[in-house]
Short mmCIF file of C-alpha atoms and ligand atoms in Angstrom, two decimals:
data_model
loop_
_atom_site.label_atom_id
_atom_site.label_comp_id
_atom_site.label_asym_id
_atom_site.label_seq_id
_atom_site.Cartn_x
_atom_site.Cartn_y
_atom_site.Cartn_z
CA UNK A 996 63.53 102.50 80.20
CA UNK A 997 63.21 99.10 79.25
CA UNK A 998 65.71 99.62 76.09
CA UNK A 999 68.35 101.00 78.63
CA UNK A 1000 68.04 98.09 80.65
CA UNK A 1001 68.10 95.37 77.92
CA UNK A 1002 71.59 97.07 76.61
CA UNK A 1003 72.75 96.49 80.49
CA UNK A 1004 71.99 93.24 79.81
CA UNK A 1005 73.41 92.75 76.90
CA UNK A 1006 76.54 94.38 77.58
CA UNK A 1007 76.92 92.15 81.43
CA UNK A 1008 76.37 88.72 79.28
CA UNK A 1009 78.45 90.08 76.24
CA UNK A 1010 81.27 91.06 78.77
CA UNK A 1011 81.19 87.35 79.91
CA UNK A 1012 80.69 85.51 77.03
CA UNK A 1013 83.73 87.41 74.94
CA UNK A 1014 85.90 86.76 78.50
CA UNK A 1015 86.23 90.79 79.54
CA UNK A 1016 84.32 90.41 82.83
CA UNK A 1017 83.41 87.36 85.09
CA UNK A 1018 81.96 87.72 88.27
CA UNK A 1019 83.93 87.14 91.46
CA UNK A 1020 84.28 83.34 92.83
CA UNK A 1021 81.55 82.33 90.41
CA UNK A 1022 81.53 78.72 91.30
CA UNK A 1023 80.29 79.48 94.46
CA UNK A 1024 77.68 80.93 93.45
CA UNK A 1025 79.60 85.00 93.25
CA UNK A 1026 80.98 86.76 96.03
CA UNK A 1027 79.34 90.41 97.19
CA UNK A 1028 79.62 92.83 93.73
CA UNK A 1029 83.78 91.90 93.16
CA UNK A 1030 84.35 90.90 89.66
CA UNK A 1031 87.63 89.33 87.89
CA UNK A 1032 88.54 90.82 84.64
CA UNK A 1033 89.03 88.15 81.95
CA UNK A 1034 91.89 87.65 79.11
CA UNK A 1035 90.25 90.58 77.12
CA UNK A 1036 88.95 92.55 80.09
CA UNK A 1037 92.54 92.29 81.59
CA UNK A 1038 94.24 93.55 78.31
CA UNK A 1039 91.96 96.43 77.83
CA UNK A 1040 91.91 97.55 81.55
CA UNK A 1041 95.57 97.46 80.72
CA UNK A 1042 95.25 100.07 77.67
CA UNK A 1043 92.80 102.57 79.82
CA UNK A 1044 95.45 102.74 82.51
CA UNK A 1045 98.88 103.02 79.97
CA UNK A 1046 96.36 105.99 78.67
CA UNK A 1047 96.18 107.67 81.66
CA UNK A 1048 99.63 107.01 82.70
CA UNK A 1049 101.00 108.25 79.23
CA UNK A 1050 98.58 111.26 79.44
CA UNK A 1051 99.12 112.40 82.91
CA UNK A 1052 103.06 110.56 83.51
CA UNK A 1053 104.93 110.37 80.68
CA UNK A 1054 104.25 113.21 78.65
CA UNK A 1055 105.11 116.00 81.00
CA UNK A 1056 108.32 117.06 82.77
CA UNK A 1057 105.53 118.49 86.05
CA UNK A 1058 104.16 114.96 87.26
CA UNK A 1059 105.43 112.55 88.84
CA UNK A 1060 104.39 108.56 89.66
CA UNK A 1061 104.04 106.76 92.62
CA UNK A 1062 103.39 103.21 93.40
CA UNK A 1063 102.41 103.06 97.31
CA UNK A 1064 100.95 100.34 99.41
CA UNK A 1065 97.75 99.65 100.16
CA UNK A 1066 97.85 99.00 103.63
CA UNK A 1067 98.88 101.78 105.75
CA UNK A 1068 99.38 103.20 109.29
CA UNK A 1069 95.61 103.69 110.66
CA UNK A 1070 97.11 107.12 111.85
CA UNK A 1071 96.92 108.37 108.31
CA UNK A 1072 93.01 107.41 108.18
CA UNK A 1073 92.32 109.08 111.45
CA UNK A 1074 94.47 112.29 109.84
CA UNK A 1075 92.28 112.36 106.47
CA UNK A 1076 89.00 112.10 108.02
CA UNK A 1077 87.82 108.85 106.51
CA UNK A 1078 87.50 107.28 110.38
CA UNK A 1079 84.99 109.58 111.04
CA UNK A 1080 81.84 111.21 110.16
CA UNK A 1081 82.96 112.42 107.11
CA UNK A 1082 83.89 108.89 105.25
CA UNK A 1083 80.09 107.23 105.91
CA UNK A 1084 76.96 106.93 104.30
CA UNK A 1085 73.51 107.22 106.41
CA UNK A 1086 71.66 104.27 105.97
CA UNK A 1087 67.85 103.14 106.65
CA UNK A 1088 66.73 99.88 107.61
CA UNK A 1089 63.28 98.88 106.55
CA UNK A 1090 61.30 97.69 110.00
CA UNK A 1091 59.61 94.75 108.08
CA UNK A 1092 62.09 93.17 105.52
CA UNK A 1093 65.14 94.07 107.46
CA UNK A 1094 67.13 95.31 104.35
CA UNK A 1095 69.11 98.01 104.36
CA UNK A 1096 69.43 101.39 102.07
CA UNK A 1097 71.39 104.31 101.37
CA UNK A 1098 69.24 107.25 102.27
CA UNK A 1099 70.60 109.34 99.49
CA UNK A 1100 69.62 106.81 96.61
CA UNK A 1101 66.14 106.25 97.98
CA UNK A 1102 63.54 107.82 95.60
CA UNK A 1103 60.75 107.46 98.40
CA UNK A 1104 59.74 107.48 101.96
CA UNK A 1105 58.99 103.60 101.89
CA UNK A 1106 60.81 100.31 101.16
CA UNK A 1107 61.75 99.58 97.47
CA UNK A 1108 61.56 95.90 98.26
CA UNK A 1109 58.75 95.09 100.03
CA UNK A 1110 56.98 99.05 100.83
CA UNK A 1111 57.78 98.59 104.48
CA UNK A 1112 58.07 101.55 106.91
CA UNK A 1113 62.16 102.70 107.37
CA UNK A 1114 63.75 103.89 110.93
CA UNK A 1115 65.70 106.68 111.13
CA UNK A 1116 69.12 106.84 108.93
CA UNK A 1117 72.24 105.88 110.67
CA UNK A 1118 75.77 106.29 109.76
CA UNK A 1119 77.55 103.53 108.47
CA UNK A 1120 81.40 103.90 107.60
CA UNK A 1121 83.01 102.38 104.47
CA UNK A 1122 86.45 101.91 105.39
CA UNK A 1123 87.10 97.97 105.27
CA UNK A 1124 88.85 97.03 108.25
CA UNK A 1125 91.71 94.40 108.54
CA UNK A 1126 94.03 92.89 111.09
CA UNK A 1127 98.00 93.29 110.68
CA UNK A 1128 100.05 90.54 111.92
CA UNK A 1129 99.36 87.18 113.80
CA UNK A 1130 96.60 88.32 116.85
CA UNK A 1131 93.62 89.84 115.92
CA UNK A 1132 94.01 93.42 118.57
CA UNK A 1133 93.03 96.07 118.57
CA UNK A 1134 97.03 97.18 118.34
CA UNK A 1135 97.14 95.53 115.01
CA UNK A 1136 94.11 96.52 113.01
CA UNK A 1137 94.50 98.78 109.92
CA UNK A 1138 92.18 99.56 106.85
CA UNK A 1139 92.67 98.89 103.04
CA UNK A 1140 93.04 102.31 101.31
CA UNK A 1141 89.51 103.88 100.32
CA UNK A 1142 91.23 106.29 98.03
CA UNK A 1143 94.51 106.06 96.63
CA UNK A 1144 95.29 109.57 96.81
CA UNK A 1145 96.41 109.88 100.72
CA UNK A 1146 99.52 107.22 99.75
CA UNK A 1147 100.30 110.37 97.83
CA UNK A 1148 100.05 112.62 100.62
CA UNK A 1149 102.13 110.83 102.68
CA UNK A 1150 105.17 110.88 100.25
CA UNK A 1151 104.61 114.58 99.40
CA UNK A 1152 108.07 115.33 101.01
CA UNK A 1153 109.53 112.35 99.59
CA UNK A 1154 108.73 113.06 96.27
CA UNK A 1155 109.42 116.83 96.45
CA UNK A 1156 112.95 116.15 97.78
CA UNK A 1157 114.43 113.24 95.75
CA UNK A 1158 112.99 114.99 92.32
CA UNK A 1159 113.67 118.37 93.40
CA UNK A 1160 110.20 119.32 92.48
CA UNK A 1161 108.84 123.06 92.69
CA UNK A 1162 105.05 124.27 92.72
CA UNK A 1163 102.83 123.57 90.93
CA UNK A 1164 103.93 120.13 90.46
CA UNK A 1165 101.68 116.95 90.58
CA UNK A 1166 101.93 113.27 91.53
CA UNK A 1167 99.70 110.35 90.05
CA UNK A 1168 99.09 106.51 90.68
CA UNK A 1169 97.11 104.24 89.71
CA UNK A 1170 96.05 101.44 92.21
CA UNK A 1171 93.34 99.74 93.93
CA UNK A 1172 90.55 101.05 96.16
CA UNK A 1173 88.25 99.37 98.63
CA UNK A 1174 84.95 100.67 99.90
CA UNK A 1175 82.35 98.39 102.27
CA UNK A 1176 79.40 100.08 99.36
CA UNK A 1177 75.95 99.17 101.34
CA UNK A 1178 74.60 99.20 97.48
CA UNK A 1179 77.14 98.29 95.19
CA UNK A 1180 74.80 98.19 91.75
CA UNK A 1181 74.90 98.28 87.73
CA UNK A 1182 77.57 95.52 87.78
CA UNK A 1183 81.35 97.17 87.70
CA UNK A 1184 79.86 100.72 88.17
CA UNK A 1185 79.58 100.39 92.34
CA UNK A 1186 81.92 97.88 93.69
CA UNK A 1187 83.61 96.96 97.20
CA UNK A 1188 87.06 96.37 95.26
CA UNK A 1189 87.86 98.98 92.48
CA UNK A 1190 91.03 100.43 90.92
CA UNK A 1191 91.35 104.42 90.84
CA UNK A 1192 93.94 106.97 88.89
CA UNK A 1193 94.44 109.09 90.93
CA UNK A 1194 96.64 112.57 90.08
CA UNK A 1195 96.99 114.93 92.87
CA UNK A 1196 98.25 118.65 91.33
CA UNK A 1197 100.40 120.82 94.28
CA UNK A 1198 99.94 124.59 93.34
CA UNK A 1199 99.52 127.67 95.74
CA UNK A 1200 96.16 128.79 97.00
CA UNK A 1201 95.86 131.73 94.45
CA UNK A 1202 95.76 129.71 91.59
CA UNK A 1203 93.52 127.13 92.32
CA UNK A 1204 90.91 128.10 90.74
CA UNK A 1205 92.76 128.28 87.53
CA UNK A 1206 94.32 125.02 87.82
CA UNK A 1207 90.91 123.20 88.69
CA UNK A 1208 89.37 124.97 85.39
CA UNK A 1209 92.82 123.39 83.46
CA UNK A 1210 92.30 120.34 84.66
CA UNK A 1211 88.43 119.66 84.23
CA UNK A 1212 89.54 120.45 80.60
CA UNK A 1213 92.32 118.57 80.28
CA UNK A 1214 90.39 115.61 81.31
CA UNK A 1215 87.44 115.82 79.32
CA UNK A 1216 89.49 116.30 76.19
CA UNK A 1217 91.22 112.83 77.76
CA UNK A 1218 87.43 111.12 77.08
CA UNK A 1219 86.93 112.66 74.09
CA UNK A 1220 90.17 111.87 72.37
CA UNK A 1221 89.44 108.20 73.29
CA UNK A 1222 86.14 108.16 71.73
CA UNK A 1223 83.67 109.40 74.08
CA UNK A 1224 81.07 111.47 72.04
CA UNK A 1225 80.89 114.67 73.32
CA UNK A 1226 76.56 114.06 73.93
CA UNK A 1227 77.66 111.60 76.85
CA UNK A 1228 79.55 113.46 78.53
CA UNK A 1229 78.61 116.33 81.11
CA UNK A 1230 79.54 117.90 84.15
CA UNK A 1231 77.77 118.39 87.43
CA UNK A 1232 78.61 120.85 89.84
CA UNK A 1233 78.47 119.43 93.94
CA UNK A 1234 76.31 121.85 95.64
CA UNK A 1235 78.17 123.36 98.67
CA UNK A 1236 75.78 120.96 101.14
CA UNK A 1237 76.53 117.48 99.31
CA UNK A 1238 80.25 118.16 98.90
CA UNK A 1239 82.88 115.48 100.64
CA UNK A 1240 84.56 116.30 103.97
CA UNK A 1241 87.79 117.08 102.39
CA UNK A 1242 86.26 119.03 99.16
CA UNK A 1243 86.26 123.05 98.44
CA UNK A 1244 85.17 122.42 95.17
CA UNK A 1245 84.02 119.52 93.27
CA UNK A 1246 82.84 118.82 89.71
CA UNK A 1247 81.95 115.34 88.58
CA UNK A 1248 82.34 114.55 85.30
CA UNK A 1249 78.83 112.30 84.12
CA UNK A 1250 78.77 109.68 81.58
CA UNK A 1251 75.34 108.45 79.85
CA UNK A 1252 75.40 105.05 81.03
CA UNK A 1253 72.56 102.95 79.85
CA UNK A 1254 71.26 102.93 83.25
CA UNK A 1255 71.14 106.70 83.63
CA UNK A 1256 73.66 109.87 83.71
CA UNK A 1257 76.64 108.74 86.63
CA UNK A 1258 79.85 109.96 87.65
CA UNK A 1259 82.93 108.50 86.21
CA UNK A 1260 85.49 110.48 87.34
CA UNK A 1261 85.69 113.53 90.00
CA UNK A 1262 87.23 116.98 89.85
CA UNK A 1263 88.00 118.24 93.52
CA UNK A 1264 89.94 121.41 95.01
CA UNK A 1265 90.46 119.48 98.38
CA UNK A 1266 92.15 122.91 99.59
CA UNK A 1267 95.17 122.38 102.27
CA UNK A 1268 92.89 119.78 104.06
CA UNK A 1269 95.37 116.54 103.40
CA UNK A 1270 98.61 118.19 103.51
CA UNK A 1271 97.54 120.00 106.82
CA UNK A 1272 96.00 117.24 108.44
CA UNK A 1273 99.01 114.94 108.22
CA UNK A 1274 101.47 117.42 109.43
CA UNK A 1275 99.16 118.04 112.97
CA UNK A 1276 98.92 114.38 112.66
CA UNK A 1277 102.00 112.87 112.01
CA UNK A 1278 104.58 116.16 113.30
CA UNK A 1279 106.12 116.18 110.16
CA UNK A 1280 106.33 119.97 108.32
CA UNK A 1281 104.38 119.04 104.86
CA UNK A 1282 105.20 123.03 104.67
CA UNK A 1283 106.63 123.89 100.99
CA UNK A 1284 108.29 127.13 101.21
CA UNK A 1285 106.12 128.24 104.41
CA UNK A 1286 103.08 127.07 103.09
CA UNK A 1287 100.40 124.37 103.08
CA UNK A 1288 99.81 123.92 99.22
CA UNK A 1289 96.62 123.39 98.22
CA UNK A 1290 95.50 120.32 95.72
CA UNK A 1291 93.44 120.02 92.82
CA UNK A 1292 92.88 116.41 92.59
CA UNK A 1293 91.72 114.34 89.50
CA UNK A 1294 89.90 111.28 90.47
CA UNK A 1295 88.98 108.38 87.95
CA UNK A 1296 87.84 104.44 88.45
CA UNK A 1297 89.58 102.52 85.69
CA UNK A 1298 86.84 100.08 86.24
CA UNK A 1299 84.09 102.49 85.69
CA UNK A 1300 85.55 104.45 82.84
CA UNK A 1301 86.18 100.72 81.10
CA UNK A 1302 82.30 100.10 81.66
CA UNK A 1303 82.01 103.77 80.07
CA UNK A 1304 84.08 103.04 77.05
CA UNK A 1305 82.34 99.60 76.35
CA UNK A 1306 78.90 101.12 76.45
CA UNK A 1307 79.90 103.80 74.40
CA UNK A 1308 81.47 101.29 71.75
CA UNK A 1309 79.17 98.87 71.58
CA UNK A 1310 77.09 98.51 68.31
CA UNK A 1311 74.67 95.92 67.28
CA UNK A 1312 73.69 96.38 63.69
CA UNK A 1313 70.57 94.14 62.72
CA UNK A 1314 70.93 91.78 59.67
CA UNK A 1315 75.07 92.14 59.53
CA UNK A 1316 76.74 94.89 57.77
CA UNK A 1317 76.33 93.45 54.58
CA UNK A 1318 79.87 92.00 54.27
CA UNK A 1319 78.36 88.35 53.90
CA UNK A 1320 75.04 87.89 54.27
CA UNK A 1321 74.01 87.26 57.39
CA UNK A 1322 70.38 86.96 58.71
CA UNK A 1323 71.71 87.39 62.62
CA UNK A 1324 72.67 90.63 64.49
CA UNK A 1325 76.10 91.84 64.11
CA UNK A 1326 78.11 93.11 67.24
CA UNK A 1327 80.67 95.66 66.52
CA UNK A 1328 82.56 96.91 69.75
CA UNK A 1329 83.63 100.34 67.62
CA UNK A 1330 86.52 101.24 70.30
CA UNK A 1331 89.45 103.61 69.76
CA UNK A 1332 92.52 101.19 68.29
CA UNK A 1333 94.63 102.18 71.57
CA UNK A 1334 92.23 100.66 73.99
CA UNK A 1335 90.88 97.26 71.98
CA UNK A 1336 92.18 94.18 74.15
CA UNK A 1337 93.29 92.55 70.70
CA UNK A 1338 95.11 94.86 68.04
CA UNK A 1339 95.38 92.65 64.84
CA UNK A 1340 93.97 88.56 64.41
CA UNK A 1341 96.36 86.94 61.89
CA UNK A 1342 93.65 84.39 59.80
CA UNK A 1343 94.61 82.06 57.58
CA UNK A 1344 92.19 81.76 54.98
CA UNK A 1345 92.15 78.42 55.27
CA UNK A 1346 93.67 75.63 57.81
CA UNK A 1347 94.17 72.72 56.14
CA UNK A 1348 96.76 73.48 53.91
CA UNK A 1349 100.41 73.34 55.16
CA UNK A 1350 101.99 75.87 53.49
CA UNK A 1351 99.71 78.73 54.24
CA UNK A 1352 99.85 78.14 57.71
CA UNK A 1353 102.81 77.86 58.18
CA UNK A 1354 103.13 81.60 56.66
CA UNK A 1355 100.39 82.13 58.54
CA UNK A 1356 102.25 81.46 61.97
CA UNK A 1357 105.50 82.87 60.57
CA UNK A 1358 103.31 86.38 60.53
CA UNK A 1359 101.85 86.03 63.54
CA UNK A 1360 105.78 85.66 65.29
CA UNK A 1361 106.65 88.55 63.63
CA UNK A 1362 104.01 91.01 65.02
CA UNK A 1363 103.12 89.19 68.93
CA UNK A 1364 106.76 91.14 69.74
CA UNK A 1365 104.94 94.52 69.08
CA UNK A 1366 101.18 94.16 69.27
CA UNK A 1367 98.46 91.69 71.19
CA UNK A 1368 97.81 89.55 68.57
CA UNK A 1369 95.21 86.11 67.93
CA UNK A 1370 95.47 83.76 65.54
CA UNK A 1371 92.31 82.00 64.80
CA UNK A 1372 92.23 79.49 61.73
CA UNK A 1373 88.82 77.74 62.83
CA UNK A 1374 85.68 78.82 60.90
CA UNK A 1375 84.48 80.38 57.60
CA UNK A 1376 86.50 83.99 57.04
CA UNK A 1377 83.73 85.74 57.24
CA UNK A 1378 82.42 84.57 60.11
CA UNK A 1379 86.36 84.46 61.87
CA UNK A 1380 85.82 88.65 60.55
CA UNK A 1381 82.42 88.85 62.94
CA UNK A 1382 84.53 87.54 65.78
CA UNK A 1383 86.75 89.81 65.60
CA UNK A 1384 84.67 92.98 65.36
CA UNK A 1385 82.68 91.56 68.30
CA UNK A 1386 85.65 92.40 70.46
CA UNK A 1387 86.97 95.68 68.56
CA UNK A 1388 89.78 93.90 67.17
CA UNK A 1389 91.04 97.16 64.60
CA UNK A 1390 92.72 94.83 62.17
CA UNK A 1391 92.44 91.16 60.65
CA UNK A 1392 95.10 89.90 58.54
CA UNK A 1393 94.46 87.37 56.18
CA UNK A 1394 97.22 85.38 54.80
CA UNK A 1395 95.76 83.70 51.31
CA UNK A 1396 97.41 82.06 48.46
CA UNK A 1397 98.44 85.33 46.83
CA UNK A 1398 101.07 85.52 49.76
CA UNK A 1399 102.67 82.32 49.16
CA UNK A 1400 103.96 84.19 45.84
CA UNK A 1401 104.41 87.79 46.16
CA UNK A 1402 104.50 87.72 50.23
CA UNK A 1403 101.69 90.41 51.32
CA UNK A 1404 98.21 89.74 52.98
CA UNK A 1405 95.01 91.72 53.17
CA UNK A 1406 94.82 93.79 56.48
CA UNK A 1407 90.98 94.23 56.77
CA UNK A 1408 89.83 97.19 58.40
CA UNK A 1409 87.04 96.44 61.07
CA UNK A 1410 85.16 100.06 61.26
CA UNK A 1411 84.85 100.69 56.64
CA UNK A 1412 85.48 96.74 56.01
CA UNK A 1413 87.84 97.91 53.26
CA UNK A 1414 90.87 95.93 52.70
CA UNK A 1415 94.22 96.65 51.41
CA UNK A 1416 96.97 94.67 50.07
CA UNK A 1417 100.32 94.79 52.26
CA UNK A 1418 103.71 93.90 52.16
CA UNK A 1419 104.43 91.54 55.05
CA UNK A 1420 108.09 92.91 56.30
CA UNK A 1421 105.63 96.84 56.54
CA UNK A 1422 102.81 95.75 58.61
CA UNK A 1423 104.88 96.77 61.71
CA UNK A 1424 105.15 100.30 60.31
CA UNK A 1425 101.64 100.09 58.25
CA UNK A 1426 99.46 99.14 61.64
CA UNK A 1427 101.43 101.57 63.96
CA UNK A 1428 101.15 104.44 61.67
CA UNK A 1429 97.09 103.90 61.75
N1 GAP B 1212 90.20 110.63 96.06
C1 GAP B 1212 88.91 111.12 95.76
C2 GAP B 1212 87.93 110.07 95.57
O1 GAP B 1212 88.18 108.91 95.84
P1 GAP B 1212 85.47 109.62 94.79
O2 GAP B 1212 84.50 110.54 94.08
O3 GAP B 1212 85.02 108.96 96.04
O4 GAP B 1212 86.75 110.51 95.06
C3 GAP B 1212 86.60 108.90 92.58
O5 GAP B 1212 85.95 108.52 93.76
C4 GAP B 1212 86.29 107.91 91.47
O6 GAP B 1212 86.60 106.58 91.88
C5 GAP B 1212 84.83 107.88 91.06
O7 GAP B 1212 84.52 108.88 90.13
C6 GAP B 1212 84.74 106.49 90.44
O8 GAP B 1212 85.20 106.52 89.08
C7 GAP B 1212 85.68 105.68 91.28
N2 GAP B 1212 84.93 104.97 92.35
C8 GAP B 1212 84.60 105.42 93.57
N3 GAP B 1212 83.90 104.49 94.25
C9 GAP B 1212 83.80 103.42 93.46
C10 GAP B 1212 83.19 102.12 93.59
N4 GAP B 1212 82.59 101.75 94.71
N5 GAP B 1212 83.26 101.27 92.54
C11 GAP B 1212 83.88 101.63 91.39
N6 GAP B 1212 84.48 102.83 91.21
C12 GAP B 1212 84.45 103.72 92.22
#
């Protein structure tokens, strides 16, 4: 228990230190579980989402994106359930310290904190309210979005007219989420501001089952051709009593975090409840063909699958890897090429001669137009290498005095160390065809 907790640790002050993941408004001292993703965090966030987008968008003719607002009529919250019952969590307040818990996460009858006695749960909704233009009325209050998926609802028609779309068909988006979590906890994994990817797959009631089955597949092979080791991954049926207001069917695909097994992303069969709902609410036929369709929904946090892909990445391998010698522990963030914040670090070997920098530089021009690239000159190689692996950078050029002659570098690779001797005017094709 205590190992699982120290790599928490490690990963929360490597994520800072490296510039991934700061925490919200830090110089006032943080601001309730909201985090800002830093230069690196920022460009790899990037990558997971371009993924998914690629994946789910781009590479078929049957899905389609969106890109809708977060703020929204209040009518379409009261339609999808999330003002009500449904969209809470029960909480208990213990009668001595005053603190408040999520029943469902408690593991016994009395106070975690201080072992006080609890009262009786009470339902506490997590929609985050806000006010809409200049008085604060009740006229003029609306909610940020809690799940990005009922944006897609809403445009249903929209979508199925202008790209003359026919069942099944799906639409996706990426965007953010916000949730007033009693217990947000294990850093990014539970926060009040999060960013889901959302795909929402139209098809008629018969073949729901088969598409939910497609889909569970579709995304785990989505984890595991990004590097996810098949051990960390499993998948956890909802029991009929736990499921969400709006669910049939739901499967949540678990992750082996290092604080325990956790959902990172959630298969549902949310039936005709959404499509349904909004035309009673909003008198608009959301019919297609006669029909309500029903949805199989896949649900992901690009926050919580990045935390997911760090911890499965990061290595620390005691005593180096015996490139140099080194007496301290190596980090090595061993991360699938497409998702590393940084894809090449252009080094030259050393700074203080003119010539080789200058090459050095003319390199590093020639690749920024195609790849995230950092030039670092300050250091000893070896130790510029170590950086580098630290944040999963896949290659290091090094431009040495050879290249002032014959005009190639070595492109070290960071997972076998080996090196090999490249042309400059290739490395375009060399790196992309890694
Ligand atoms: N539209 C369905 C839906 O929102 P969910 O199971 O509530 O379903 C889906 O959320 C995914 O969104 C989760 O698997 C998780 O990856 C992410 N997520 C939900 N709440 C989150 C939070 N408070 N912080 C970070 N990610 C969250």
């Amino acid at each position: 228990m205590k190992k699982e907790s120290d790599l928490m640790q490690k990963i929360v002050s490597f994520s800072k230190r490296r510039g991934f993941i700061f925490q919200s408004s830090e110089i006032y001292g943080g601001f309730g579980s909201c985090y800002d993703f830093g230069p690196l965090g920022v460009e790899m966030k990037n990558n997971i989402k371009r993924e998914w987008w690629n994946e789910m968008v781009r590479s078929r003719e049957d899905i389609f994106g969106l890109d809708s607002s977060i703020l929204m009529s209040p009518k379409v919250w009261e339609a999808s359930g999330h003002l009500t019952a449904g969209f809470a969590d029960e909480l208990v307040e213990c009668n001595k310290c005053k603190k408040r818990f999520r029943k469902d996460l408690l593991e016994e009858d009395r106070c975690p904190e201080c072992g006080g006695e609890l009262s009786e749960p009470r339902k506490f909704n997590l929609m985050m309210k806000t006010f809409v233009g200049p008085v604060e009325e009740d006229a003029s209050t609306t909610y940020l979005r809690a799940e990005t998926c009922q944006g897609i609802y809403v445009n249903f028609k929209n979508v199925l007219q202008t790209m003359r779309a026919k069942l099944p068909f799906g639409i996706a988006q990426i965007g953010k989420a916000f949730r007033n979590e009693i217990t947000p906890k294990d850093f990014i994994f539970r926060t009040r501001e999060f960013e889901q990817m959302e795909m929402q797959w139209f098809c008629d009631s018969k073949d729901a089952d088969k598409f939910f089955d497609y889909w569970l597949d579709q995304r785990l092979n989505w984890y595991y051709g990004l590097g996810i080791s098949k051990k960390n991954l499993k998948i956890y049926e909802v029991p009929k009593g736990e499921l969400a207001h709006y669910a049939r069917k739901a499967v949540d695909i678990l992750y082996n975090f290092p604080f325990g097994w956790k959902e990172v992303e959630g298969v549902h069969n949310r039936g005709d409840w959404d499509l349904s709902n909004h035309s009673k609410h909003s008198g608009e036929d959301l019919k297609y063909e006669g029909f309500y369709p029903y949805v199989i929904e896949t649900s992901v946090g690009a926050d919580r699958s990045l935390l997911a892909f760090i911890a499965e990445a990061y290595q620390e391998v005691e005593g180096g890897r015996g490139e140099k010698s080194v007496k301290e522990v190596e980090t090595v963030l061993r991360m699938d090429k497409r998702l590393s914040p940084v894809k090449i670090a252009v080094l030259p070997l050393v700074k203080n001669k003119e010539d080789l920098v200058k090459k050095a530089r003319q390199v590093f021009d020639l690749l920024k137009r195609d790849f995230n690239v950092q030039y670092d000159e300050s250091g000893a190689i070896g130790r510029r290498y170590r950086r580098q692996d630290e944040i999963g950078t896949p290659f290091c050029i090094t431009i040495d005095f050879d290249t002032l002659n014959d005009d190639t570098v070595t492109v070290r690779d960071r997972d076998t160390m080996k090196q090999e001797r490249v042309a400059v005017d290739s490395l375009t094709k060399y790196i992309n065809l890694i």
